[in-house]
Coordinates of C-alpha atoms in Angstrom, one line a residue:
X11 CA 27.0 -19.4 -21.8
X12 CA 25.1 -21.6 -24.4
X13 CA 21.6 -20.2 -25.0
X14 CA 19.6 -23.3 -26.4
X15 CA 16.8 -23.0 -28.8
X16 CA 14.1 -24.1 -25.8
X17 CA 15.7 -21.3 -23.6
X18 CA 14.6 -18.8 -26.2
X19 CA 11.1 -20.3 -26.8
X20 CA 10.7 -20.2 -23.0
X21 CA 12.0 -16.4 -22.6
X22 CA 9.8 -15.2 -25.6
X23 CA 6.7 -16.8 -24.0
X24 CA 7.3 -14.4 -20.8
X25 CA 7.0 -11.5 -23.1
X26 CA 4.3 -12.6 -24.3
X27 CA 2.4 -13.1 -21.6
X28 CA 3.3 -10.3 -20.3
X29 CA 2.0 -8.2 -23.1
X30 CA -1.1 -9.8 -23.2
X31 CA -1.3 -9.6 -19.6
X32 CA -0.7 -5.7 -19.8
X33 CA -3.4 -5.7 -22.9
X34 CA -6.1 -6.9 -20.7
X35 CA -5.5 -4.8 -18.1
X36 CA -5.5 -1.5 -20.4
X37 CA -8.2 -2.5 -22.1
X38 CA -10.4 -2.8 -18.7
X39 CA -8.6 0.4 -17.4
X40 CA -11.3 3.1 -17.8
X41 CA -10.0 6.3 -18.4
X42 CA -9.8 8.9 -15.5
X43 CA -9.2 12.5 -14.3
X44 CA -8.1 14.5 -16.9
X45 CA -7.7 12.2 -19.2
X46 CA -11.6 13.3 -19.8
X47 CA -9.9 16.4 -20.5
X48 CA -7.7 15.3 -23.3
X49 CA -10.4 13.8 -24.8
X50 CA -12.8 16.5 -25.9
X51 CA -12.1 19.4 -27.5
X52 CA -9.9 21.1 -24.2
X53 CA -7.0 18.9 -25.5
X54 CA -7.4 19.7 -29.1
X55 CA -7.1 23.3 -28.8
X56 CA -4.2 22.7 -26.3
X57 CA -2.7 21.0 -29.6
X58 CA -3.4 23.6 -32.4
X59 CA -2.0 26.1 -29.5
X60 CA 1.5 23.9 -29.6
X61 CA 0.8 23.4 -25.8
X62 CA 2.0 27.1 -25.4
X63 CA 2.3 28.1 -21.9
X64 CA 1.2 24.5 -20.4
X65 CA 4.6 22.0 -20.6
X66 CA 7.1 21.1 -22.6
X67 CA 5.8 17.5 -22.9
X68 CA 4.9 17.3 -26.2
X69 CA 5.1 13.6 -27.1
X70 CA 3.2 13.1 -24.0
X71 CA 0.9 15.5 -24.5
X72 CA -0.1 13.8 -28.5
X73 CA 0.1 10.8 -27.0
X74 CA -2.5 11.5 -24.4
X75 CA -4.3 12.9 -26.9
X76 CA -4.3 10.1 -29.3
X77 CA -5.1 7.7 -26.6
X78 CA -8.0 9.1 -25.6
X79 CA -9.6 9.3 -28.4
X80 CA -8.6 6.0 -30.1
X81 CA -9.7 2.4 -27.6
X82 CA -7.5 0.3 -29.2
X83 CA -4.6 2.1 -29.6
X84 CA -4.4 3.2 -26.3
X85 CA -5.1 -0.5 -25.5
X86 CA -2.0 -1.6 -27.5
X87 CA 0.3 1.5 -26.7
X88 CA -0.1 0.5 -22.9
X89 CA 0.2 -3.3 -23.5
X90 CA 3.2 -2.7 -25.9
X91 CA 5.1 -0.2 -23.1
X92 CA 3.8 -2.4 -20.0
X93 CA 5.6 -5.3 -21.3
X94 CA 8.5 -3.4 -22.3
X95 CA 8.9 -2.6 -19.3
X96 CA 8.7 -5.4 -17.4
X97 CA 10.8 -7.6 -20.2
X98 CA 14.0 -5.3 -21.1
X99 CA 15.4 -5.1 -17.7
X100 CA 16.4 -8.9 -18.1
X101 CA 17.5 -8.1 -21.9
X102 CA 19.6 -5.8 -20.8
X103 CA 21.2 -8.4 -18.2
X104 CA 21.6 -10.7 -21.2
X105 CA 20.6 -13.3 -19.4
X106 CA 19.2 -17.0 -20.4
X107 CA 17.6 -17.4 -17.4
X108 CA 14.0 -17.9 -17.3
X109 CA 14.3 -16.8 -13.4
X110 CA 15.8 -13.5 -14.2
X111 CA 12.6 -12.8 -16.4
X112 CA 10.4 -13.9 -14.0
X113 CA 11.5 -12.2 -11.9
X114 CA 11.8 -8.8 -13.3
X115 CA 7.8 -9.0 -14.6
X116 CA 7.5 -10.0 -11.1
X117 CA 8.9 -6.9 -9.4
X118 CA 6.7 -4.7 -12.0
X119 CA 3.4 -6.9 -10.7
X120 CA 4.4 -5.6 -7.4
X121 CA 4.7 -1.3 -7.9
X122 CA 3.2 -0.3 -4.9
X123 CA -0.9 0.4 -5.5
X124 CA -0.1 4.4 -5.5
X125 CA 2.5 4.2 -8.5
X126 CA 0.1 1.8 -10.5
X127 CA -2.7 3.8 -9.9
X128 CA -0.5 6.8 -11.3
X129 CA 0.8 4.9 -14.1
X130 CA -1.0 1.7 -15.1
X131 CA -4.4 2.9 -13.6
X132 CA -4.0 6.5 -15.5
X133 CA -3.7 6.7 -19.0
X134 CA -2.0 10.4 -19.2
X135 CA 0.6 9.6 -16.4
X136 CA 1.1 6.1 -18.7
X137 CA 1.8 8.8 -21.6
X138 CA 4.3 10.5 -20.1
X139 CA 6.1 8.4 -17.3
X140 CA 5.7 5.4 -18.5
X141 CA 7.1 6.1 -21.8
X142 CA 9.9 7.6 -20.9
X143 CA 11.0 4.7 -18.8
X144 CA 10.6 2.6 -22.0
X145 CA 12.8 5.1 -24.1
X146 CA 15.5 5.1 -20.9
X147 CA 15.9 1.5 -21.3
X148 CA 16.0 1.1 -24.9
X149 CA 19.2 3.5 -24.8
X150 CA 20.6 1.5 -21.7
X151 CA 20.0 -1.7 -24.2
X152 CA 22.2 -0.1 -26.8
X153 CA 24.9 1.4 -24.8
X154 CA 25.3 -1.7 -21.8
X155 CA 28.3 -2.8 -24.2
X156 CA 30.0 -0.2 -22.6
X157 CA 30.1 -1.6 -19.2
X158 CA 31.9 -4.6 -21.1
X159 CA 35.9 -4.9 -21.8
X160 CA 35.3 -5.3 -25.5
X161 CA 35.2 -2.2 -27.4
X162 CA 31.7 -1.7 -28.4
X163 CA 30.6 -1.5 -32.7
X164 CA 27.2 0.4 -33.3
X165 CA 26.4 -0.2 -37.2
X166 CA 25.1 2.6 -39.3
X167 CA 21.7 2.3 -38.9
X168 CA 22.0 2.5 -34.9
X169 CA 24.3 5.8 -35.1
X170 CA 21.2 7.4 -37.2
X171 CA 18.7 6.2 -34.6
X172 CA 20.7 7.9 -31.5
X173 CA 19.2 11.1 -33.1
X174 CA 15.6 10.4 -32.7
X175 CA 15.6 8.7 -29.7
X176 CA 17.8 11.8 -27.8
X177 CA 15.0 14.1 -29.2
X178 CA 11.8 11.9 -28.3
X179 CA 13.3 10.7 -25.2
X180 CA 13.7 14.3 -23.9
X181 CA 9.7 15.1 -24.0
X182 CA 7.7 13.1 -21.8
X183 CA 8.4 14.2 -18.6
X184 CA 10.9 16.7 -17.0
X185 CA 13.3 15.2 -14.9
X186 CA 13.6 12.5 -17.2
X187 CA 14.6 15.1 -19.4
X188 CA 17.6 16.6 -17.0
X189 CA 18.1 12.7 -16.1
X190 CA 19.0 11.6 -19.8
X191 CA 21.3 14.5 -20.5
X192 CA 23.6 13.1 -17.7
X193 CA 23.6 10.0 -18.3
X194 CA 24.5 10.5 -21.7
X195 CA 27.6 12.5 -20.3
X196 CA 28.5 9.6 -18.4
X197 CA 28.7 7.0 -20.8
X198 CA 30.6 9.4 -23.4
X199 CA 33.3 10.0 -20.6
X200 CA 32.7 6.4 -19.5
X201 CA 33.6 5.5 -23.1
X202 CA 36.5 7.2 -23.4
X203 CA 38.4 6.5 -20.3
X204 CA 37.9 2.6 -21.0
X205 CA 38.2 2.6 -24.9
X206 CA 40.2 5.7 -25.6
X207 CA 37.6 6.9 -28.1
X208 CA 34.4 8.4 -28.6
X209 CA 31.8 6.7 -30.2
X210 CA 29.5 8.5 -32.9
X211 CA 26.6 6.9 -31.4
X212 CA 26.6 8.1 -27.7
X213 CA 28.1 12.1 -29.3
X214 CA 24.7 12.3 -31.3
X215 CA 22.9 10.8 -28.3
X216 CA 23.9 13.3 -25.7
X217 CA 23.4 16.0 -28.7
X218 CA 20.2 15.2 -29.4
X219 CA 19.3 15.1 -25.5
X220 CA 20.1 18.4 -25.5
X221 CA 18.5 20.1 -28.3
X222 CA 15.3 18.2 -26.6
X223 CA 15.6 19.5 -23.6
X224 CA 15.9 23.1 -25.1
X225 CA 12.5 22.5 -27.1
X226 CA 11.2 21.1 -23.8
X227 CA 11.9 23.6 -21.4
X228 CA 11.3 26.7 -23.9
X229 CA 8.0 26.5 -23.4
X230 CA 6.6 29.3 -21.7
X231 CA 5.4 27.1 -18.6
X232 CA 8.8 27.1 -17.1
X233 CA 9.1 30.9 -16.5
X234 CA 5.8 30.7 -15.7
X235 CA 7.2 28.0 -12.5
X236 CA 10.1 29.8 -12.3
X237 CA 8.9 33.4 -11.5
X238 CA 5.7 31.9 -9.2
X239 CA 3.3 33.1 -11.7
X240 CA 1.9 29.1 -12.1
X241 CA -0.4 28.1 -9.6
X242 CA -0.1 24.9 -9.7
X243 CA 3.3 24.0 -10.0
X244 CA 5.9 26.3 -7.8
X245 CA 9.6 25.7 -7.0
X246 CA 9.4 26.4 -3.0
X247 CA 11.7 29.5 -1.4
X248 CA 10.5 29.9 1.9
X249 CA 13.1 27.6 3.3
X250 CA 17.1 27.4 2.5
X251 CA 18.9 24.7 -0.1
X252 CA 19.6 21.9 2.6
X253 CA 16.9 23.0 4.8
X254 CA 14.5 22.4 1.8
X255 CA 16.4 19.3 1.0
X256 CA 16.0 17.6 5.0
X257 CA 12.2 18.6 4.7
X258 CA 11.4 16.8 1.5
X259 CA 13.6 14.2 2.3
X260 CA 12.4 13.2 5.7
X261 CA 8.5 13.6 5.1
X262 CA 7.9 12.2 1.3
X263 CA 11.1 11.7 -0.9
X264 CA 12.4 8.6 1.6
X265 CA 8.8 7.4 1.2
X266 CA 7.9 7.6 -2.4
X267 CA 11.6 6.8 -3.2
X268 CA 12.3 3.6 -0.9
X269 CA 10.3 3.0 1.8
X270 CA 6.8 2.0 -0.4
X271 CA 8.3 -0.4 -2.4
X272 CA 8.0 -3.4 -0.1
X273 CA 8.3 -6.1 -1.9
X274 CA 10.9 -5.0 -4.3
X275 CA 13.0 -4.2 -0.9
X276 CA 12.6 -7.8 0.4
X277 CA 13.9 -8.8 -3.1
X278 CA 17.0 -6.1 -2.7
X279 CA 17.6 -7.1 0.8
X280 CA 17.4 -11.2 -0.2
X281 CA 19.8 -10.5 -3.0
X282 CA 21.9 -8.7 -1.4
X283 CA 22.5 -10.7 1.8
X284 CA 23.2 -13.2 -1.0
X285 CA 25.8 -11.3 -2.3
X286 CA 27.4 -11.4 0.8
X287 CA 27.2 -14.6 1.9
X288 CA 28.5 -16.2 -1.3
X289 CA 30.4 -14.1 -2.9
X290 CA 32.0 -11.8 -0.2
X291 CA 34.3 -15.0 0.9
X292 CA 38.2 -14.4 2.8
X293 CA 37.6 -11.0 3.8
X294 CA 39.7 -8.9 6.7
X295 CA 38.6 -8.2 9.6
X296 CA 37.1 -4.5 9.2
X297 CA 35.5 -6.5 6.4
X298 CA 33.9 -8.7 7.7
X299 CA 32.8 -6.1 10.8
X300 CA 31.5 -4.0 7.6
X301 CA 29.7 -8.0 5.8
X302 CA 27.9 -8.8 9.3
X303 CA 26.9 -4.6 9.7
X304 CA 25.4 -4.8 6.2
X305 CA 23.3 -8.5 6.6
X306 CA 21.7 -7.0 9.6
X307 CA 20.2 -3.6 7.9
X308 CA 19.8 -6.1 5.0
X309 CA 17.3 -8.3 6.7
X310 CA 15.4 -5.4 9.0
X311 CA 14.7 -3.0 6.6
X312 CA 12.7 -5.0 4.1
X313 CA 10.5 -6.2 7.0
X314 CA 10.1 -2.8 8.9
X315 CA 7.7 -1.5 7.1
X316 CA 5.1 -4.8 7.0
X317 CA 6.0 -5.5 11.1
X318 CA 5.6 -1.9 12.1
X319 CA 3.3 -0.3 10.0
X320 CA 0.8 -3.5 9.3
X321 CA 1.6 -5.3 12.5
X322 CA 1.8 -3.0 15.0
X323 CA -0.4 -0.1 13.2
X324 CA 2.8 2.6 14.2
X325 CA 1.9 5.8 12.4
X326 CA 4.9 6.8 10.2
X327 CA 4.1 10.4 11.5
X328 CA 5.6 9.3 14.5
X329 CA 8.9 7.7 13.2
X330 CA 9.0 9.7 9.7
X331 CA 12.7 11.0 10.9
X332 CA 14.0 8.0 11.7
X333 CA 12.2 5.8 8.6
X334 CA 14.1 8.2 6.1
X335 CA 17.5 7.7 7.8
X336 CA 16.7 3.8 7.7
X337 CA 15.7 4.2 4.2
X338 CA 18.8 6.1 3.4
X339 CA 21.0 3.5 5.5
X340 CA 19.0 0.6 3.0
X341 CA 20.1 2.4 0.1
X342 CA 23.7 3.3 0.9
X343 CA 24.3 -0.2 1.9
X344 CA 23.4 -1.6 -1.6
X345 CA 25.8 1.0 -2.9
X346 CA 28.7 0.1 -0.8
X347 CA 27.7 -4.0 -1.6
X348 CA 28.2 -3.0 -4.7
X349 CA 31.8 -0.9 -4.2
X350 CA 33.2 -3.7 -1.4
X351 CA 32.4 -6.9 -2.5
X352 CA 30.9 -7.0 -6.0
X353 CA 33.8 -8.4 -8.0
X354 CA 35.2 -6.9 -11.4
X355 CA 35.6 -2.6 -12.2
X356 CA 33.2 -3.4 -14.9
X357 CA 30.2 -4.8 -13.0
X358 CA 31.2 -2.6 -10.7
X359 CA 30.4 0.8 -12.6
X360 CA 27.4 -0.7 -14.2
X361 CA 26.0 -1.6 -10.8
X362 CA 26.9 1.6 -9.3
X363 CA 25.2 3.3 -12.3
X364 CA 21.8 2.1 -11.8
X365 CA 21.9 2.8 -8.2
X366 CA 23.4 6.3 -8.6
X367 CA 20.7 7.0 -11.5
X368 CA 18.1 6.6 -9.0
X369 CA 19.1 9.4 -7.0
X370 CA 20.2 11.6 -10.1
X371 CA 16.1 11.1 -11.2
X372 CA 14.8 12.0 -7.8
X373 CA 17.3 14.8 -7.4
X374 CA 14.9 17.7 -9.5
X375 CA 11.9 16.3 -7.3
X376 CA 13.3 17.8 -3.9
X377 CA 12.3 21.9 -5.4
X378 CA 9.1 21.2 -7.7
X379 CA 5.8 20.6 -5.9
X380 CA 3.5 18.8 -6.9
X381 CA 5.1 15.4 -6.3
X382 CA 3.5 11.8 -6.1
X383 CA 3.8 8.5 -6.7
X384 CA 4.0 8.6 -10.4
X385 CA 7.4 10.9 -10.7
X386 CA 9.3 7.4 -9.0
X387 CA 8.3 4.8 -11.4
X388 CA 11.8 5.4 -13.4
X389 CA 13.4 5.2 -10.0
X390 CA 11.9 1.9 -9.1
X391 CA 12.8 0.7 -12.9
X392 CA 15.9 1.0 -11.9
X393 CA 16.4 -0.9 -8.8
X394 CA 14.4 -3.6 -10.5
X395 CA 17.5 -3.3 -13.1
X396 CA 19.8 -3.4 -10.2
X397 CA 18.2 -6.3 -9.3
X398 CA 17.9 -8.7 -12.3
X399 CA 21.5 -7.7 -13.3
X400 CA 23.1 -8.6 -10.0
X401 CA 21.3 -11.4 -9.9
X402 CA 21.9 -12.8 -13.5
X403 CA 25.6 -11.9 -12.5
X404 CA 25.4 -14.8 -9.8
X405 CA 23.2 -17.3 -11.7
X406 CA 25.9 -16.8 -14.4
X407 CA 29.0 -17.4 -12.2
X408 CA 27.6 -20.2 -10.4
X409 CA 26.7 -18.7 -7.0
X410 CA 22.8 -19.6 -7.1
X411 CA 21.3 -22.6 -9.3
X412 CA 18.2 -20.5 -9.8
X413 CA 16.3 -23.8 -11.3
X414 CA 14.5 -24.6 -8.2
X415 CA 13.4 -20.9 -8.0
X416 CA 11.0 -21.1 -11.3
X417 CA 8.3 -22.6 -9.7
X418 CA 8.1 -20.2 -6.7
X419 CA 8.4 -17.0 -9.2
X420 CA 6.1 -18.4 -11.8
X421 CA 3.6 -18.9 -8.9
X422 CA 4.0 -15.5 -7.7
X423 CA 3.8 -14.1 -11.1
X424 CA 0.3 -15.7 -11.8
X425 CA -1.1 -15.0 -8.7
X426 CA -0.4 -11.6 -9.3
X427 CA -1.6 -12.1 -12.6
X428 CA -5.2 -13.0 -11.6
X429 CA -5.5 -11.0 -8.8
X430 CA -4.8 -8.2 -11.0
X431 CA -7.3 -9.2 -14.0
X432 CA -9.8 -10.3 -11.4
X433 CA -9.5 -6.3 -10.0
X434 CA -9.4 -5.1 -13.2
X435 CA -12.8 -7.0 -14.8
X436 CA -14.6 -5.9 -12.1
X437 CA -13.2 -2.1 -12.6
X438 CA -14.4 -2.5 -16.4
X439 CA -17.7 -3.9 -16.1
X440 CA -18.3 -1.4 -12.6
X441 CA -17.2 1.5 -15.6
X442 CA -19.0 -0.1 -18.3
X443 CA -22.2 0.0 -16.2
X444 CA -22.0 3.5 -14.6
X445 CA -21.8 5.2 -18.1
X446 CA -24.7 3.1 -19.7
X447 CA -26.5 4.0 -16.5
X448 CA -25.8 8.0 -16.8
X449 CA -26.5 8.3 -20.5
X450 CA -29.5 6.2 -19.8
X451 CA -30.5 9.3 -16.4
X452 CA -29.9 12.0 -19.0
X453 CA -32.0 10.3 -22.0
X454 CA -34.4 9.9 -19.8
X455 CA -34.4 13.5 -19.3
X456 CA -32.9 14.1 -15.6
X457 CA -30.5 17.1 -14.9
X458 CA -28.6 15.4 -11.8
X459 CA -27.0 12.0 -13.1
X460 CA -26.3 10.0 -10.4
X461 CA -22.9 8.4 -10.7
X462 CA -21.5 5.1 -8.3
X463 CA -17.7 5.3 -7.8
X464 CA -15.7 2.4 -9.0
X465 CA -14.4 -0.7 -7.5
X466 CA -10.3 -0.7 -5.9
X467 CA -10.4 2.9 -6.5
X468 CA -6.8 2.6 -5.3
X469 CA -5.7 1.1 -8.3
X470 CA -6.8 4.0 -10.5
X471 CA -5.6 8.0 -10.5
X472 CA -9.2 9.7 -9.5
X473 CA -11.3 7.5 -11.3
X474 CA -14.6 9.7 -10.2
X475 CA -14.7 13.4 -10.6
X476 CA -15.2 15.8 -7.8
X477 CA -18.6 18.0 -7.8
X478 CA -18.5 20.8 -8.7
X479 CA -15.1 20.7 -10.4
X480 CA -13.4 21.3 -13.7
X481 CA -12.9 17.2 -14.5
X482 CA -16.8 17.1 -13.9
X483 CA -17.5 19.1 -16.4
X484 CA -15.7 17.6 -18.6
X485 CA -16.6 14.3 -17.7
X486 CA -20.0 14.9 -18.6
X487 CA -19.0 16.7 -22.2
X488 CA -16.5 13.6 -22.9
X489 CA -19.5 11.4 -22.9
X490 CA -21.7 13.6 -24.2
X491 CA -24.4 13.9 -21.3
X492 CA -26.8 17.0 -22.1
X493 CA -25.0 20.3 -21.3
X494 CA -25.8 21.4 -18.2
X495 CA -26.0 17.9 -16.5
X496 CA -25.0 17.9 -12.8
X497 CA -23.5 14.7 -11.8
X498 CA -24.2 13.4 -8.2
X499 CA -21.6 10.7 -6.8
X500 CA -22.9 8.2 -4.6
X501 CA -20.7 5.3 -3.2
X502 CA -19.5 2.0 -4.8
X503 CA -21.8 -0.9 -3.2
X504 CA -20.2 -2.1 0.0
X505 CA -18.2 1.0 0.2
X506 CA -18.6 3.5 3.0

């Protein structure tokens, strides 16, 4: 495939517009919960302490800390990593296609509200979730050769790099940390069985990931979980291995894992009823049975949750059982897409890889409470990578002409694009204000500060403290209020 000169102008100009897009909206992002914490001089000692006892994040952890303290590098760390994000998945497709990289920024516009405000809207989960999706897809970048029939050449300088980037990758975030470890296994075995060799590159790799995860999970907070001594995170065993499983799975995992991520899903199911229709052609019978099964679950799932839950206001407490077994049906009919029809053993396995990876991430997240929306951000990374790759795959063996879809996508994308600054401007001035107004309350000599919540509070991780609470009081020492100021919360204007 020729890749012109005006193709690569075109495809640099999405990345940067999309780091200048994620600038803006870090640098309006105020910072929230305990991110207050990290600030002052609660994170400091956590530091000089080596985070003894608390987690074995440790790059997260400095990075929080640096982040906090420093407005424009937390500004450019989170513009750098939010573009990264949105930009590699199509790098890693190598495509040419200005649609492929529209549309992958355009599925990251899209992360349902609760993962943004987890991730985007919270510069500690950013730190550590964030992050570690980034250093995820840079080693999927370097090791996709594999998925390819020539044998794959890493120069010198790239075998020296697996070393720090197994060790960094390995302490952001935990079951990133178990995640990394097998999928370094895979591609070594992966390697071999195509190639007949092993490959320095991947050996220090997987090395590296697990002297990381030793350093990570040294740290005296995992006995703590493991022998219910923390209070805050626990590793449930009231109920039994698969009983525990079925719980998690049918009340939040299916959820948090599938069922939130509307739009992406109506990209999955488009993309893979496409896959069907063009490339699944002269099939047998049980085939086809199988190709007609697949379009229908294809086409309903996507919608169910805007028809039933938006339409006709159905509480998912009331169909939670059967949403999770749809969700699960959604997902296992990508995978078996993917095994029937998808053509070629090596687009095949690499498919098949990001799908099982999804799984493999949330796997650690059915025995460790607490869990939200932030712990799936990696798992939605991949099914956008799922996405961009299978479709590149058809753009690139003439299936789809994606020409007449760059209008469509690059309309989308800057909708989303000024809906999102427009939120995020009003976020920043609505912050800006409200900490003028308090230091001006406490200057002015009052003990109770009264403090207005902020705008599209469900774009941000706990934006406004509770009173009385810990993050309050450290709130008001972050931005240096009198000690002793009491901070009364009153709501947003228009708010109820």
């Amino acid at each position: 495939m020729i890749r012109t000169e005006k193709n690569w102008k075109l495809l640099s100009l999405v990345s940067v517009v999309a780091f200048l897009f994620y600038l803006y909206i870090a640098f309006r992002t105020p910072l929230t919960h305990d991110d207050w914490t990290w600030g002052i001089a609660e994170g400091m000692k956590r530091f000089h302490e080596g985070f003894a006892d608390y987690n074995g994040r440790y790059l997260g952890n400095i990075v929080e800390i640096l982040i906090t303290r420093v407005d424009w590098l937390r500004i450019l760390v989170m513009g750098v990593f939010g573009a990264m994000m949105a930009v590699i998945p199509a790098v890693i497709a190598k495509t040419n296609s200005l649609g492929v990289y529209l549309l992958s920024f355009l599925l990251f516009l899209t992360v349902p509200a609760t993962v943004f405000a987890q991730t985007y809207g919270w510069a500690a989960g950013f730190a550590n979730y964030n992050t570690a999706a980034v250093c995820i897809l840079i080693y999927l970048l370097i090791v996709k050769n594999v998925f390819y029939d020539k044998t794959p050449r890493y120069n010198i300088f790239l075998t020296i790099f697996a070393v720090p980037l197994g060790l960094c990758s390995q302490l952001f975030v935990e079951h990133a940390t178990l995640y990394n470890i097998v999928a370094g296994l895979f591609i070594i075995i992966l390697a071999f069985v195509k190639f007949r060799k092993f490959f320095w590159f991947h050996i220090l790799y997987f090395l590296s990931t697990i002297a990381g995860a030793v350093i990570m999970l040294s740290n005296g907070a995992y006995a703590k979980i493991f022998s219910g001594e923390d209070q805050y995170r626990t590793i449930d065993r009231d109920m039994g291995f698969f009983e525990k499983i079925y719980d998690i799975f049918k009340t939040t995992m299916y959820q948090f894992l599938v069922m939130d991520n509307v739009a992406l899903n109506i990209v999955l199911g488009i993309i893979g009823i496409l896959v069907l229709v063009k490339v699944a052609q002269n099939l047998s019978v049980i085939q086809l049975v199988f190709k007609n099964i697949f379009i229908v679950i294809l086409t309903i799932y996507p919608l169910y949750r805007p028809v039933v839950g938006e339409v006709f206001k159905i509480s998912a407490e009331n169909t939670a059982t059967f949403e999770a077994f749809f969700s699960l049906a959604f997902y296992l009919v990508l995978v078996a897409t993917v095994i029937m029809f998808i053509p070629g053993s090596g687009l095949k396995t690499e498919l098949s890889f990001y799908l099982l990876s999804v799984v493999t991430l949330a796997a650690p997240l059915f025995f460790v409470t607490p869990v939200g929306p932030r712990n799936f951000i990696i798992c939605y990374m991949f099914f956008v990578l799922f996405a961009v790759r299978v479709l590149h795959f058809m753009y690139e063996e003439n299936y789809l002409n994606l020409r007449p879809a760059y209008v469509p996508l690059l309309s989308l994308v800057v909708v989303f694009m000024i809906a999102y600054s427009y939120m995020f401007t009003q976020i920043g001035r609505a912050d800006d204000a409200r900490i003028a107004s308090a230091k001006a309350q406490a200057e002015s000599g009052a003990k109770v500060v009264t403090l207005k919540r902020l705008p599209y509070q469900n774009y941000l991780w706990m934006s406004t403290p509770n009173v009385p609470s810990y993050q309050a009081r450290n709130f008001v020492k972050y931005y240096n209020l009198p000690k002793g100021t009491t901070l009364k919360i009153v709501p947003y204007k228009g708010e109820k």
